[in-house]
Coordinates of C-alpha atoms and ligand atoms in Angstrom, one line a residue:
M12 CA 0.0 -0.2 0.0
N13 CA 0.7 3.9 -0.3
T14 CA 2.4 4.2 3.2
S15 CA 1.1 7.3 4.1
V16 CA -1.8 7.5 6.6
L17 CA -4.3 10.4 7.4
V18 CA -4.9 9.9 11.1
I19 CA -7.9 11.5 12.0
N20 CA -9.5 11.8 15.4
C21 CA -12.6 13.8 15.2
G22 CA -14.5 15.1 18.6
S23 CA -18.1 17.0 18.5
S24 CA -16.8 20.1 17.8
S25 CA -13.1 19.2 16.3
I26 CA -10.9 17.0 14.1
K27 CA -7.3 16.6 14.7
Y28 CA -5.3 15.4 11.9
A29 CA -2.2 14.0 10.8
L30 CA -0.7 12.7 7.6
I31 CA 2.0 10.5 8.7
D32 CA 4.5 8.5 6.6
S33 CA 6.2 5.6 7.3
D34 CA 9.7 6.8 7.1
P35 CA 9.8 8.4 10.6
N36 CA 12.3 11.1 9.2
A37 CA 9.7 12.3 6.6
S38 CA 7.6 15.7 7.7
R39 CA 4.2 15.4 9.0
L40 CA 1.6 17.9 7.9
A41 CA -0.6 18.1 11.1
G42 CA -3.4 20.4 12.3
L43 CA -6.6 20.8 13.9
A44 CA -9.8 22.1 12.5
E45 CA -12.0 23.2 15.9
R46 CA -14.9 25.4 16.9
L47 CA -16.8 23.6 13.8
G48 CA -20.5 24.3 13.3
S49 CA -19.7 28.2 14.8
S50 CA -18.7 31.5 13.0
E51 CA -15.3 31.3 14.8
A52 CA -14.7 27.9 13.0
C53 CA -11.3 27.6 12.1
L54 CA -8.1 25.4 10.5
K55 CA -4.5 25.7 12.3
G56 CA -1.7 23.3 10.9
N57 CA 1.7 23.4 9.8
T58 CA 3.1 23.0 6.3
S59 CA 6.0 20.6 5.4
S60 CA 8.4 23.5 5.6
G61 CA 7.3 23.6 9.0
K62 CA 5.5 27.1 8.7
R63 CA 2.5 27.1 10.8
F64 CA -1.0 28.4 9.0
T65 CA -4.6 29.9 10.3
Q66 CA -7.6 29.5 7.8
T67 CA -11.1 30.9 8.8
L68 CA -14.0 28.3 7.6
P69 CA -16.7 30.2 9.2
N70 CA -20.0 27.7 10.2
A71 CA -18.1 24.5 8.4
D72 CA -19.3 21.6 9.4
H73 CA -16.8 18.4 9.6
A74 CA -17.3 17.4 5.8
E75 CA -16.5 21.1 5.2
A76 CA -13.2 21.1 7.2
L77 CA -12.1 17.7 5.8
K78 CA -12.3 19.4 2.3
A79 CA -10.2 22.0 4.0
I80 CA -7.7 19.4 5.5
L81 CA -7.3 17.8 1.9
E82 CA -6.4 20.7 0.4
R83 CA -3.7 21.3 3.3
L84 CA -2.1 17.9 2.1
E85 CA 0.3 19.7 -0.1
G86 CA -0.9 16.9 -3.3
R87 CA 0.3 14.1 -1.0
V88 CA -2.4 11.4 -1.5
P89 CA -2.8 9.0 1.8
G90 CA -3.2 5.5 1.2
A91 CA -5.5 4.8 4.4
V92 CA -7.0 6.6 6.9
G93 CA -7.0 5.9 10.4
H94 CA -9.6 6.7 13.0
R95 CA -9.1 7.2 16.4
I96 CA -12.3 5.7 18.3
V97 CA -12.8 6.2 21.8
H98 CA -14.5 3.4 22.9
G99 CA -14.7 -0.5 21.3
G100 CA -16.1 -1.7 24.5
E101 CA -15.4 -5.6 24.2
H102 CA -16.1 -6.1 20.6
F103 CA -12.3 -4.8 19.7
T104 CA -9.1 -6.0 21.1
Q105 CA -7.1 -4.5 18.4
A106 CA -7.8 -2.2 15.2
A107 CA -10.4 -2.8 12.3
M108 CA -10.9 -2.3 8.9
I109 CA -14.2 -0.1 8.8
D110 CA -17.4 -1.9 7.2
D111 CA -21.0 -2.0 8.5
H112 CA -20.9 -4.6 11.2
V113 CA -17.8 -2.4 12.6
I114 CA -19.7 0.8 12.6
D115 CA -22.7 -0.9 14.2
A116 CA -20.7 -2.1 16.9
I117 CA -19.2 1.6 17.5
E118 CA -22.9 2.3 17.8
A119 CA -23.9 -0.2 19.7
T120 CA -20.5 1.3 22.5
A121 CA -22.2 4.8 22.2
A122 CA -24.4 4.5 25.4
L123 CA -20.6 4.1 27.1
A124 CA -19.1 7.1 25.4
P125 CA -22.0 9.0 24.6
L126 CA -19.7 12.2 24.2
H127 CA -17.1 10.3 22.0
N128 CA -18.3 7.5 20.0
P129 CA -21.1 9.5 18.2
A130 CA -18.4 12.1 17.1
N131 CA -16.2 9.5 15.9
L132 CA -19.1 8.0 13.9
A133 CA -19.8 11.5 12.0
G134 CA -15.8 11.4 11.6
I135 CA -16.0 8.6 9.6
A136 CA -18.8 9.0 7.6
A137 CA -17.6 12.3 6.3
T138 CA -14.2 11.2 5.7
Q139 CA -16.4 8.3 3.6
D140 CA -17.5 11.0 1.5
V141 CA -14.4 12.6 1.2
F142 CA -12.1 9.8 0.5
P143 CA -14.6 6.9 -0.7
D144 CA -11.8 4.4 -2.2
L145 CA -9.5 4.9 0.7
P146 CA -9.2 2.0 3.5
Q147 CA -10.5 3.3 7.0
V148 CA -9.3 1.9 9.7
A149 CA -10.8 2.0 13.2
V150 CA -8.0 2.2 16.2
F151 CA -9.7 1.8 19.4
D152 CA -8.3 3.7 22.7
T153 CA -9.5 0.8 24.9
A154 CA -8.2 -2.4 22.9
F155 CA -5.0 -2.5 24.3
H156 CA -6.3 -2.5 27.7
Q157 CA -8.8 -5.6 26.8
T158 CA -5.9 -7.8 28.1
L159 CA -6.8 -7.0 31.8
P160 CA -7.6 -10.1 33.6
P161 CA -10.9 -10.4 35.4
R162 CA -9.8 -9.3 39.2
A163 CA -8.9 -5.9 37.3
Y164 CA -11.8 -5.4 35.0
R165 CA -14.5 -6.5 37.5
Y166 CA -16.4 -4.3 39.4
A167 CA -17.7 -5.5 42.6
L168 CA -21.5 -5.2 41.1
P169 CA -24.0 -7.8 40.6
E170 CA -22.9 -10.0 37.7
A171 CA -25.8 -9.4 35.4
L172 CA -25.0 -5.6 35.1
Y173 CA -21.5 -7.1 33.3
T174 CA -23.4 -9.6 31.6
E175 CA -26.1 -7.5 30.3
Y176 CA -25.2 -4.3 30.5
G177 CA -21.4 -4.5 29.9
I178 CA -20.4 -2.5 32.6
R179 CA -16.7 -3.1 33.9
R180 CA -13.4 -1.2 33.7
Y181 CA -12.2 -0.7 30.4
G182 CA -9.6 1.8 30.3
F183 CA -8.3 4.3 27.9
H184 CA -5.5 5.9 26.2
G185 CA -4.4 2.6 25.1
T186 CA -2.3 4.2 22.0
S187 CA -0.5 6.2 24.1
H188 CA 0.2 3.4 27.1
A189 CA 1.2 0.9 24.3
Y190 CA 3.4 3.6 22.2
V191 CA 5.4 4.5 25.8
S192 CA 5.9 1.0 26.8
Q193 CA 7.1 -0.3 23.8
R194 CA 9.4 2.3 23.1
A195 CA 10.8 1.9 26.7
A196 CA 11.3 -1.7 26.2
T197 CA 13.3 -1.0 22.7
L198 CA 15.5 1.7 24.3
S199 CA 16.1 0.1 27.7
N200 CA 18.2 -3.0 28.4
R201 CA 15.3 -4.2 30.6
G202 CA 13.5 -4.9 27.5
A203 CA 9.4 -6.0 28.2
G204 CA 9.3 -6.7 31.6
G205 CA 7.0 -4.6 33.9
W206 CA 6.2 -1.0 33.3
L207 CA 4.4 1.5 35.1
T208 CA 3.2 4.3 32.5
A209 CA 1.8 7.5 33.8
H210 CA 0.2 9.3 30.8
L211 CA -0.6 13.0 32.4
G212 CA -2.0 15.5 30.3
N213 CA -5.7 17.0 30.4
G214 CA -6.9 13.7 30.7
C215 CA -4.7 11.4 33.2
S216 CA -4.5 7.8 33.3
T217 CA -1.9 5.1 35.1
S218 CA -1.4 1.5 33.6
A219 CA 0.8 -1.4 34.7
I220 CA 2.3 -3.4 31.8
W221 CA 4.0 -6.8 31.7
N222 CA 5.5 -8.2 28.6
N223 CA 3.7 -5.5 26.3
Q224 CA 0.0 -6.6 27.9
S225 CA -1.8 -4.4 29.8
L226 CA -3.2 -5.9 33.2
D227 CA -4.1 -3.2 35.1
T228 CA -4.9 0.5 34.5
S229 CA -6.9 3.7 36.5
M230 CA -9.8 4.5 34.2
G231 CA -12.7 2.7 33.9
L232 CA -16.1 2.4 32.2
T233 CA -15.4 5.8 31.4
P234 CA -12.3 8.4 31.1
L235 CA -13.7 9.8 34.6
E236 CA -12.4 6.9 36.8
G237 CA -8.7 7.4 38.9
L238 CA -6.2 10.1 39.1
V239 CA -7.3 13.9 39.5
M240 CA -7.3 15.6 35.9
G241 CA -7.6 19.2 34.3
T242 CA -11.0 19.2 35.4
R243 CA -12.2 15.8 35.9
S244 CA -12.3 14.5 39.4
G245 CA -11.0 11.3 39.3
D246 CA -11.8 8.5 41.8
V247 CA -14.6 10.1 44.4
D248 CA -16.6 7.9 46.7
P249 CA -19.5 6.2 44.9
G250 CA -21.9 7.2 47.2
L251 CA -20.9 11.1 46.4
H252 CA -23.6 11.1 43.5
A253 CA -26.7 9.5 45.7
H254 CA -25.7 12.1 48.6
L255 CA -25.4 15.1 46.2
H256 CA -29.1 14.1 44.8
R257 CA -30.4 14.1 48.0
Q258 CA -28.9 16.8 50.0
L259 CA -28.5 19.2 47.1
N260 CA -31.2 18.4 44.8
W261 CA -28.7 17.9 42.1
S262 CA -30.0 16.4 39.1
L263 CA -27.7 13.6 37.0
D264 CA -26.8 15.8 34.4
E265 CA -25.5 18.5 37.1
I266 CA -23.9 16.0 38.8
D267 CA -22.1 14.4 35.6
N268 CA -21.1 18.0 34.7
V269 CA -19.6 19.1 37.7
L270 CA -17.4 15.7 37.9
N271 CA -16.2 16.2 34.6
K272 CA -16.0 19.9 34.0
Q273 CA -15.6 21.7 36.8
S274 CA -13.2 19.6 39.3
G275 CA -9.9 18.2 39.0
L276 CA -7.0 21.2 39.1
L277 CA -9.4 23.5 38.1
G278 CA -11.9 22.9 41.2
L279 CA -8.8 22.2 43.8
S280 CA -7.1 25.5 42.5
G281 CA -10.2 27.6 42.1
L282 CA -8.2 28.9 39.4
T283 CA -7.3 26.8 36.3
N284 CA -6.9 23.6 34.6
D285 CA -3.5 24.4 33.2
M286 CA -0.6 22.9 35.1
R287 CA 1.6 25.0 33.8
E288 CA -0.6 28.0 35.7
V289 CA -1.0 25.6 38.8
E290 CA 2.5 25.4 39.2
D291 CA 3.5 29.4 39.0
Q292 CA 0.5 30.1 41.2
A293 CA 1.8 27.5 43.7
L294 CA 5.4 28.8 43.4
A295 CA 3.7 32.7 44.5
G296 CA 2.3 30.8 47.4
H297 CA -1.5 30.3 46.5
K298 CA -2.9 28.1 48.8
G299 CA -5.7 26.5 45.9
A300 CA -2.9 25.9 43.9
K301 CA -0.6 24.3 46.4
L302 CA -3.3 22.1 47.2
A303 CA -3.9 21.1 43.6
L304 CA -0.5 20.3 43.1
E305 CA -0.4 18.2 46.3
V306 CA -3.5 16.0 45.6
F307 CA -2.5 15.5 42.0
C308 CA 1.0 13.9 42.5
Y309 CA -0.2 12.3 45.7
R310 CA -2.8 10.8 43.9
I311 CA -0.6 9.4 40.8
A312 CA 1.8 7.9 43.4
K313 CA -0.9 6.0 45.2
S314 CA -2.4 4.9 41.8
L315 CA 1.2 3.8 40.8
A316 CA 1.7 2.2 43.9
A317 CA -1.6 0.1 43.7
L318 CA -1.2 -0.6 39.9
S319 CA 2.3 -2.2 41.0
C320 CA 0.5 -5.7 42.8
A321 CA -0.4 -6.4 38.9
L322 CA 3.0 -6.9 37.9
P323 CA 5.4 -9.8 38.8
Q324 CA 8.5 -7.5 38.7
L325 CA 9.3 -3.7 38.4
D326 CA 11.5 -2.6 36.0
G327 CA 10.5 0.8 35.7
I328 CA 8.0 4.1 35.4
I329 CA 7.6 6.3 32.2
F330 CA 6.1 9.4 32.3
T331 CA 4.0 10.9 29.3
G332 CA 1.5 13.5 28.1
G333 CA 1.9 17.1 28.3
I334 CA 2.5 17.3 32.1
G335 CA 4.7 14.3 32.5
E336 CA 6.9 15.3 29.3
N337 CA 7.4 19.0 30.8
S338 CA 6.9 19.0 34.8
P339 CA 10.5 18.0 36.2
T340 CA 8.1 19.0 39.8
V341 CA 5.3 17.0 38.9
R342 CA 7.9 13.7 38.2
R343 CA 10.1 14.7 41.5
N344 CA 7.0 14.9 43.7
V345 CA 5.3 11.7 42.5
L346 CA 8.5 9.6 42.8
A347 CA 9.8 11.1 46.4
L348 CA 6.2 9.8 47.8
L349 CA 7.2 6.2 46.6
P350 CA 10.7 5.6 48.1
H351 CA 10.3 2.3 48.8
F352 CA 10.2 1.2 44.8
R353 CA 14.0 2.4 45.3
F354 CA 13.8 4.8 42.5
S355 CA 16.9 6.8 42.1
V356 CA 16.3 9.9 39.9
D357 CA 19.0 12.1 38.4
D358 CA 18.0 15.9 39.2
V359 CA 20.2 17.1 36.7
A360 CA 18.5 14.9 33.9
N361 CA 14.9 15.3 35.5
E362 CA 15.1 19.1 35.3
A363 CA 16.6 19.3 31.7
T364 CA 14.1 16.6 30.0
I365 CA 11.5 18.8 29.1
R366 CA 9.8 19.9 25.7
G367 CA 9.5 16.7 23.8
K368 CA 13.0 15.3 24.7
E369 CA 12.9 11.4 25.3
G370 CA 15.3 10.1 28.1
K371 CA 15.9 8.2 31.3
V372 CA 16.2 10.4 34.1
D373 CA 17.3 8.1 36.8
N374 CA 21.1 7.6 37.9
A375 CA 23.1 5.0 36.1
D376 CA 24.6 3.0 38.9
H377 CA 21.5 2.3 40.9
H378 CA 20.0 -1.3 40.8
G379 CA 16.4 -0.3 41.0
P380 CA 13.3 0.8 38.7
E381 CA 14.3 2.9 35.7
V382 CA 12.8 6.3 35.5
W383 CA 11.9 7.6 31.4
V384 CA 10.4 10.5 30.0
I385 CA 9.0 9.5 26.3
P386 CA 6.9 11.9 24.3
T387 CA 4.0 10.0 23.5
D388 CA 3.2 9.2 19.9
E389 CA -0.5 8.9 19.6
E390 CA -1.0 9.6 15.9
G391 CA 2.0 7.4 14.8
R392 CA 1.1 4.7 16.8
I393 CA -2.6 4.9 15.1
A394 CA -0.7 5.3 11.8
M395 CA 1.2 2.2 12.5
E396 CA -1.7 0.0 13.6
T397 CA -3.9 1.5 10.5
R398 CA -1.1 0.2 8.3
H399 CA -0.6 -3.1 9.8
C400 CA -4.5 -3.4 9.5
V401 CA -4.4 -2.7 6.4
E402 CA -1.7 -5.0 5.2
T403 CA -2.5 -7.9 6.8
S404 CA -6.3 -7.6 5.2
E405 CA -4.9 -7.7 1.7
Ligands
LIG530 P1 -2.0 17.3 26.9 O1 -3.0 16.8 26.8 O2 -1.3 15.9 27.0 O3 -2.1 18.3 25.4 O4 -1.4 17.7 28.2 C1 -1.8 19.4 28.4 C2 -1.4 19.5 29.6 O5 0.2 19.8 29.7 C3 -1.8 21.3 30.5 O6 -2.3 20.6 31.7 C4 -0.6 21.6 30.5 O7 -0.7 22.7 31.2 C5 0.7 20.6 30.8 N1 1.6 21.4 30.4 C6 2.1 21.4 28.9 N2 3.6 22.3 29.5 C7 3.7 22.3 30.6 C8 5.1 22.5 31.5 N3 6.0 22.8 30.8 N4 5.1 22.4 32.6 C9 3.9 21.8 33.3 N5 2.8 21.3 32.7 C10 2.5 21.7 31.7

């Protein structure tokens, strides 16, 4: 097949795209169409010479935005399209060529991801209109975690809720956890042993990976479970929902909105969901920001310690995502809370590893588990899985 893959990540009002060649040295054309459906809709991206562009697309819908994206591919024609699909339920353990059955299965899973799957499906439909002859592949955020054993994926709820309604833990950020753990296995002398991964961005999750297989992860039925995130609460007492309803008369939508959009770093700091600002304000002595940073790091450490139970041995930990890649402070604070794991951080390397740098940030002469910072490449991983899926189906 033609080796370049157009990776598409459709949200309800946005399309993130990247045209990725199989040659890792070839330049990537990438960008984001956002605020679709509004008068402020626009497309931003880069050219192959590295220049940035912004194009206004007033009131454009997904199909119009895709046509504008196509014109920005500088005449390069992709050989396939890879779609990031948030929820694949139990149907998908790996990427799948998109056909009517796959679309039906993604639709059937929409109840588990009501914000994401319908937008992903709209993206598939619009892309099929624009590229009717290209193979299209669905790559699922949940698929990598389909190796979780029952002890990790079952909630302690009546069995019928699982067997009849699919209520179980699925996990997300699968392409990121898969990419960074396989990259660490390649770079480190330890190989594919036992790795803990911390994807820390606007959404945050941890994972325990043994021999390239996910054995446990912090997100669950939805991406709300687990760590403190930009605006998401992560774990709360499951009794909280009933309490808020009974005591404050909040509706389900209000509760959902508060836990997903007004909590996390934003809720704790009272200021912002942006970790850069939280760190700056914490340094300046802002009480809310200090607390937000403290709770954020403590909950990551607690989650990593818990996930270590899934691994027969611990070879190392990997930080990734906007915060994991760029915040020496968060990495240092998290590791300081795990002294019994015998990590040994090289402070100079830790401070210097930011802005897309990949590297090991522990002291080379110690014998404990390693500490890596690996910039994630979800688009690159989706392109790789898309290519593999097309080639094996030919
Ligand atoms: P992502 O969702 O992976 O793009 O990550 C977004 C998060 O990364 C936001 O909370 C940003 O504040 C955070 N981030 C980006 N750069 C830095 C930095 N230099 N220091 C701390 N956090 C950062």
